[in-house]
mmCIF file of C-alpha atoms in Angstrom:
data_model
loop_
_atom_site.group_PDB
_atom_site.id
_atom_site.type_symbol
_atom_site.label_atom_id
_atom_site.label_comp_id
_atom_site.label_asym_id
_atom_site.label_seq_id
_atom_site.Cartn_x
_atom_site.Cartn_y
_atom_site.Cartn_z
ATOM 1 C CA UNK A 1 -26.692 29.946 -6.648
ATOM 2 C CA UNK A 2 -26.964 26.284 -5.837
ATOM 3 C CA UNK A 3 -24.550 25.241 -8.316
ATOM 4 C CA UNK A 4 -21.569 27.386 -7.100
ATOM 5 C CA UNK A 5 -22.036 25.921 -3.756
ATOM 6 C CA UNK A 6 -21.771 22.330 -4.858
ATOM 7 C CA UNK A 7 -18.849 23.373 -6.986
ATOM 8 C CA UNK A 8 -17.510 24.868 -3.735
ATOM 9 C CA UNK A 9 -18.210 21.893 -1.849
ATOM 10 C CA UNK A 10 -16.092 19.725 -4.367
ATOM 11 C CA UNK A 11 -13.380 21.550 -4.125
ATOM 12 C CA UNK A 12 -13.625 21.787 -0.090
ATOM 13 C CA UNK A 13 -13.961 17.673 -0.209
ATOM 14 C CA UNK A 14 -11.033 16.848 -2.401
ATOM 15 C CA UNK A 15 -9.312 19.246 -0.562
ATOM 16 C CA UNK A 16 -10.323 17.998 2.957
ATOM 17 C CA UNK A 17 -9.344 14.318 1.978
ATOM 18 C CA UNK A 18 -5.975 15.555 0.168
ATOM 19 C CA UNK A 19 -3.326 13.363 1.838
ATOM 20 C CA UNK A 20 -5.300 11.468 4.625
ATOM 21 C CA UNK A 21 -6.250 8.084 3.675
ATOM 22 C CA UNK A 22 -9.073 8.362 6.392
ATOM 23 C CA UNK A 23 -10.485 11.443 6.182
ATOM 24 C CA UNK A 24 -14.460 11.631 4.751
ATOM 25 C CA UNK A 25 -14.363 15.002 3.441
ATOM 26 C CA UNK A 26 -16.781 16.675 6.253
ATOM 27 C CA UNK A 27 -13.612 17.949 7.668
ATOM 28 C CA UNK A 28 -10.669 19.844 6.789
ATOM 29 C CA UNK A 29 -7.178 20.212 8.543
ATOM 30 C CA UNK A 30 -5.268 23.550 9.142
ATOM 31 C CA UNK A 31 -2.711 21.545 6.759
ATOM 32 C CA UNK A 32 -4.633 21.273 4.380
ATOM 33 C CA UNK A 33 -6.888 24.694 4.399
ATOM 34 C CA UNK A 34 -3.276 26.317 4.070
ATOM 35 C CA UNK A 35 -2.969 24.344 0.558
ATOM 36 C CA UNK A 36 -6.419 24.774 -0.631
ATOM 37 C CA UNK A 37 -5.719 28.553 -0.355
ATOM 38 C CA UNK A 38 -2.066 28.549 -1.847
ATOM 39 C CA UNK A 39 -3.128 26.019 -4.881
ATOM 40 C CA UNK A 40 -6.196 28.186 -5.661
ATOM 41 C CA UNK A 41 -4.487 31.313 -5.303
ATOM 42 C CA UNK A 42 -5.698 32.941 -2.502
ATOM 43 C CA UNK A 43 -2.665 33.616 -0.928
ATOM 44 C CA UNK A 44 -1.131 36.851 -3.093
ATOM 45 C CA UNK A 45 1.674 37.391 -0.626
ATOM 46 C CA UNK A 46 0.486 41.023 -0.478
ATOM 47 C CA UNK A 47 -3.009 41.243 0.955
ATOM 48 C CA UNK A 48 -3.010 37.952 2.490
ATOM 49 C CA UNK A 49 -0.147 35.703 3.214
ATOM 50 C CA UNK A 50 0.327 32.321 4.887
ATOM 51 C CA UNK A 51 0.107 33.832 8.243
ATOM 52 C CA UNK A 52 -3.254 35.339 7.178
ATOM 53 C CA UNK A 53 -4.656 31.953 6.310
ATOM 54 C CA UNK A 54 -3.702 30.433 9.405
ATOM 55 C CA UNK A 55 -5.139 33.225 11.764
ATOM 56 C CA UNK A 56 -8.304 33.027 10.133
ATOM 57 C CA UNK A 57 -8.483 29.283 10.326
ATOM 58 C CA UNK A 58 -7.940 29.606 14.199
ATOM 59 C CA UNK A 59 -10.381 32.554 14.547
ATOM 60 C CA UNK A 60 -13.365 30.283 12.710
ATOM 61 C CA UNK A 61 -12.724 26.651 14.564
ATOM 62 C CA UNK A 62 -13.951 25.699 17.459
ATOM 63 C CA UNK A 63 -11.930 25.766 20.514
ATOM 64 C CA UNK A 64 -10.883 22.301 21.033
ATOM 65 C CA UNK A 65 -11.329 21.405 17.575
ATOM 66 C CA UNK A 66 -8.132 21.065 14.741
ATOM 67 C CA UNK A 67 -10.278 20.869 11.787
ATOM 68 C CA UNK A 68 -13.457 22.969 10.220
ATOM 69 C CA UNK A 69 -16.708 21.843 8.280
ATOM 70 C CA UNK A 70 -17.753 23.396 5.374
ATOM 71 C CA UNK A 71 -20.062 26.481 7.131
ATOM 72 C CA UNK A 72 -16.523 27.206 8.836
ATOM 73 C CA UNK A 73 -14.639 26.899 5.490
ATOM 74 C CA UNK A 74 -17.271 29.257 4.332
ATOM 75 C CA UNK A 75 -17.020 31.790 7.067
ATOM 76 C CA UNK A 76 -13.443 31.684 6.983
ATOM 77 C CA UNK A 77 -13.419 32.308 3.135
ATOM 78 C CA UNK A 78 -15.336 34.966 3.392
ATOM 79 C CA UNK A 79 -13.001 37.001 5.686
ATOM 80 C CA UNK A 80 -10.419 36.418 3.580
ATOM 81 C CA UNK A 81 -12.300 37.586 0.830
ATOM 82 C CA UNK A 82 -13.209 40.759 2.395
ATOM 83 C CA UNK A 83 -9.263 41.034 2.997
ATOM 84 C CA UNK A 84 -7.933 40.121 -0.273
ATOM 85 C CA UNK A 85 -10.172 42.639 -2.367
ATOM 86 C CA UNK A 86 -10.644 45.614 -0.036
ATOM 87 C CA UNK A 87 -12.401 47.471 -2.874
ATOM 88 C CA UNK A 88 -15.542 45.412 -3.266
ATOM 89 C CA UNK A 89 -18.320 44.730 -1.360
ATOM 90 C CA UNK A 90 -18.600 41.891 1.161
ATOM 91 C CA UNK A 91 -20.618 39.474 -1.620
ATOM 92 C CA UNK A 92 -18.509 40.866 -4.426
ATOM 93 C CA UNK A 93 -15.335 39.870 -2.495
ATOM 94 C CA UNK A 94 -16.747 36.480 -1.587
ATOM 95 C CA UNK A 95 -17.861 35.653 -5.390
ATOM 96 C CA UNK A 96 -14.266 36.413 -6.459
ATOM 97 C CA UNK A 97 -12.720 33.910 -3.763
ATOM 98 C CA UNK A 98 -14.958 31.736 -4.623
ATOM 99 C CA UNK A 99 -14.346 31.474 -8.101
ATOM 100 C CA UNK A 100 -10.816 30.829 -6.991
ATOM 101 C CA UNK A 101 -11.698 27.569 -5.603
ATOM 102 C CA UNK A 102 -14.503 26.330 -8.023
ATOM 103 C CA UNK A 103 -13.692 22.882 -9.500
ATOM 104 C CA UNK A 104 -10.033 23.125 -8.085
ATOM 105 C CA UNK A 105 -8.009 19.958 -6.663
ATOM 106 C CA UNK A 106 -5.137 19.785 -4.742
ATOM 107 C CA UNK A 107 -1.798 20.431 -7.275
ATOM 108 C CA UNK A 108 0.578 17.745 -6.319
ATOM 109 C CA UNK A 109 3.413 18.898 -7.046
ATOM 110 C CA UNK A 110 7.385 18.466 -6.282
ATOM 111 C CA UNK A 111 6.951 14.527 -6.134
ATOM 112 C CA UNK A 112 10.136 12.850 -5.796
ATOM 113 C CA UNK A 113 11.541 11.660 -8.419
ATOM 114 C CA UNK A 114 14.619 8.830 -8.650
ATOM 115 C CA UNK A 115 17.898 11.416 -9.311
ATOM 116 C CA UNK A 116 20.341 9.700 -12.019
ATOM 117 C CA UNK A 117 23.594 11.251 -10.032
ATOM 118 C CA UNK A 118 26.993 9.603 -10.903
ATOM 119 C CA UNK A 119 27.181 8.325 -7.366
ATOM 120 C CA UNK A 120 23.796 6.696 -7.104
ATOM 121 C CA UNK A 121 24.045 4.885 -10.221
ATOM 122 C CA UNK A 122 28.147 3.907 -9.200
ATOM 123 C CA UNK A 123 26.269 2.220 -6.305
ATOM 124 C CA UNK A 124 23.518 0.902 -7.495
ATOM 125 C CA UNK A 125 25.369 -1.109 -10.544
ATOM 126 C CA UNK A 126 24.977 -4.728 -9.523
ATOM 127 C CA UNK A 127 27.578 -5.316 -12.396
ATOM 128 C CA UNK A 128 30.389 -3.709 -9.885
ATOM 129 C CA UNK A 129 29.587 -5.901 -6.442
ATOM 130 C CA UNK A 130 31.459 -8.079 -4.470
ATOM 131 C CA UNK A 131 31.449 -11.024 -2.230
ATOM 132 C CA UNK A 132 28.444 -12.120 -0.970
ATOM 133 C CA UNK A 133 26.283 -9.463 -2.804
ATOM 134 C CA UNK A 134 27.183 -10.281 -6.307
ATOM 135 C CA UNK A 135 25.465 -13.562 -5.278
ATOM 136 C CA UNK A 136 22.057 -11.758 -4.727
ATOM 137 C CA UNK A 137 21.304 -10.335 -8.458
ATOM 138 C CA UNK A 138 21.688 -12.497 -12.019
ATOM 139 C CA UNK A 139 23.203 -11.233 -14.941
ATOM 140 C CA UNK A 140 20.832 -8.779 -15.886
ATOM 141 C CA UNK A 141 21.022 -7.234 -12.723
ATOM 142 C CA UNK A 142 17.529 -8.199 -11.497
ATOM 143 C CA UNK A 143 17.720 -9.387 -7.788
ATOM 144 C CA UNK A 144 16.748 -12.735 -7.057
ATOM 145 C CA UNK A 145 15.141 -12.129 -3.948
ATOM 146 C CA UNK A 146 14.979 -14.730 -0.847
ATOM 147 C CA UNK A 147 16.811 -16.903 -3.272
ATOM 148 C CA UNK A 148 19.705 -14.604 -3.117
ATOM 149 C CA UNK A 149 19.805 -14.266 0.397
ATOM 150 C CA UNK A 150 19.022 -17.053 2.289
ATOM 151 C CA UNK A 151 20.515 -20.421 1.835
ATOM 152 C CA UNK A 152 18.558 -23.454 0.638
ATOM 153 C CA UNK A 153 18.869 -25.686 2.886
ATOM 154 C CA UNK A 154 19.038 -29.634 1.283
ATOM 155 C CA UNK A 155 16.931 -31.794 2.648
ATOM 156 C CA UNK A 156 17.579 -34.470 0.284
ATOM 157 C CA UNK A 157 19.450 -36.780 3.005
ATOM 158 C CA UNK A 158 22.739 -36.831 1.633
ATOM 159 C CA UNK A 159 25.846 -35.109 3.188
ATOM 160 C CA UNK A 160 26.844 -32.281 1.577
ATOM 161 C CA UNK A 161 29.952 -33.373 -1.090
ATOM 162 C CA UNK A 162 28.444 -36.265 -1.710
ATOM 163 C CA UNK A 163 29.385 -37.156 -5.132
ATOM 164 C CA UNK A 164 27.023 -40.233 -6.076
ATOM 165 C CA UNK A 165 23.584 -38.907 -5.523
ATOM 166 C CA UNK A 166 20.746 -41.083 -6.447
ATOM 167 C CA UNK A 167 23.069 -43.675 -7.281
ATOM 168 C CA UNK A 168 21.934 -46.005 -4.961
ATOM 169 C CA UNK A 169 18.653 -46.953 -6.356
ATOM 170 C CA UNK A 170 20.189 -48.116 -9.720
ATOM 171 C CA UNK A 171 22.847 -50.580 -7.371
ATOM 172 C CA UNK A 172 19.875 -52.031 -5.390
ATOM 173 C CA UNK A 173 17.786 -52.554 -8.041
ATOM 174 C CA UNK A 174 20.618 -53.970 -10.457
ATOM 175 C CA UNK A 175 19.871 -56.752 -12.707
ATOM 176 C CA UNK A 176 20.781 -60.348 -10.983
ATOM 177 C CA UNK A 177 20.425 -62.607 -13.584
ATOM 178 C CA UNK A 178 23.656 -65.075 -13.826
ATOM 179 C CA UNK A 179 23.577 -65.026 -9.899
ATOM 180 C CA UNK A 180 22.640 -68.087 -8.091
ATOM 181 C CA UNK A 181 20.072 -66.972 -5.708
#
């Protein structure tokens, strides 16, 4: 029997800490209780729908808390349980639910995904800007980053137009023989 409850428990933690960076897995949001029982197929949209789940979550919380542990998630399964198979026994029920969830991890699904639409890709050509943002990507269309949008400022010391740059050493330092010193 142990084993089933560990698998269980697996399932309850990966579920708990679906989609919250912080969460430790001792604890699972109504959010989230609501997915573990659509993924795993609890929900049948006959005996027990959405609105099910979430009455049943309310019913087994405590008062002032959002989220249950694991005895909760238990208690809470096995009403459902009792609900979804009407025909079995109370431990019959609750073996059958629980096989549901066994090993299961949250199904990510409908992730977004970049949409190649005739108008995105008409505004996202860099081969087709103008002005000032035409300046911002090379050739291949890569952007250049700061270097395309802010100006480099030149701190060389010259004005800006200045044709003879770095001239001046090779005058000062020009050869004086002939001269008379």
């Amino acid at each position: 029997m142990s084993k089933n409850i560990t698998a269980l428990e697996e399932s309850f933690r990966r579920f708990a800490i679906h989609g919250d960076t912080r969460a430790t897995g001792k604890e699972m949001h109504g959010k989230n209780w609501s997915k573990l029982c659509k993924d795993c197929g609890v929900i049948d949209g006959k005996n027990i729908t959405l609105t099910d789940v979430d009455i049943v979550f309310s019913k087994v919380k405590k008062k002032s808390s959002r989220t249950i542990i694991f005895d909760e998630f238990k208690v809470a399964l096995g009403e459902l349980a009792r609900k979804k198979y009407k025909d079995k026994t109370g431990e019959e029920a609750e073996a059958e639910v629980f096989q549901l969830i066994e090993g299961k991890s949250p199904v990510i699904s409908g992730v977004t995904r970049a949409v190649a639409s005739p108008t995105v890709s008409r505004l996202t050509d860099t081969t087709k800007f103008t002005g000032s943002h035409k300046e911002r990507f090379d050739e291949t269309g890569r952007g250049k980053g700061k270097a395309g949008r802010v100006d480099i400022v030149d701190t060389s010391g010259y004005v800006s137009g200045y044709k003879h740059q770095g001239s001046y050493e090779k005058k000062v330092t020009k050869p004086t023989a002939g001269r008379p010193m």
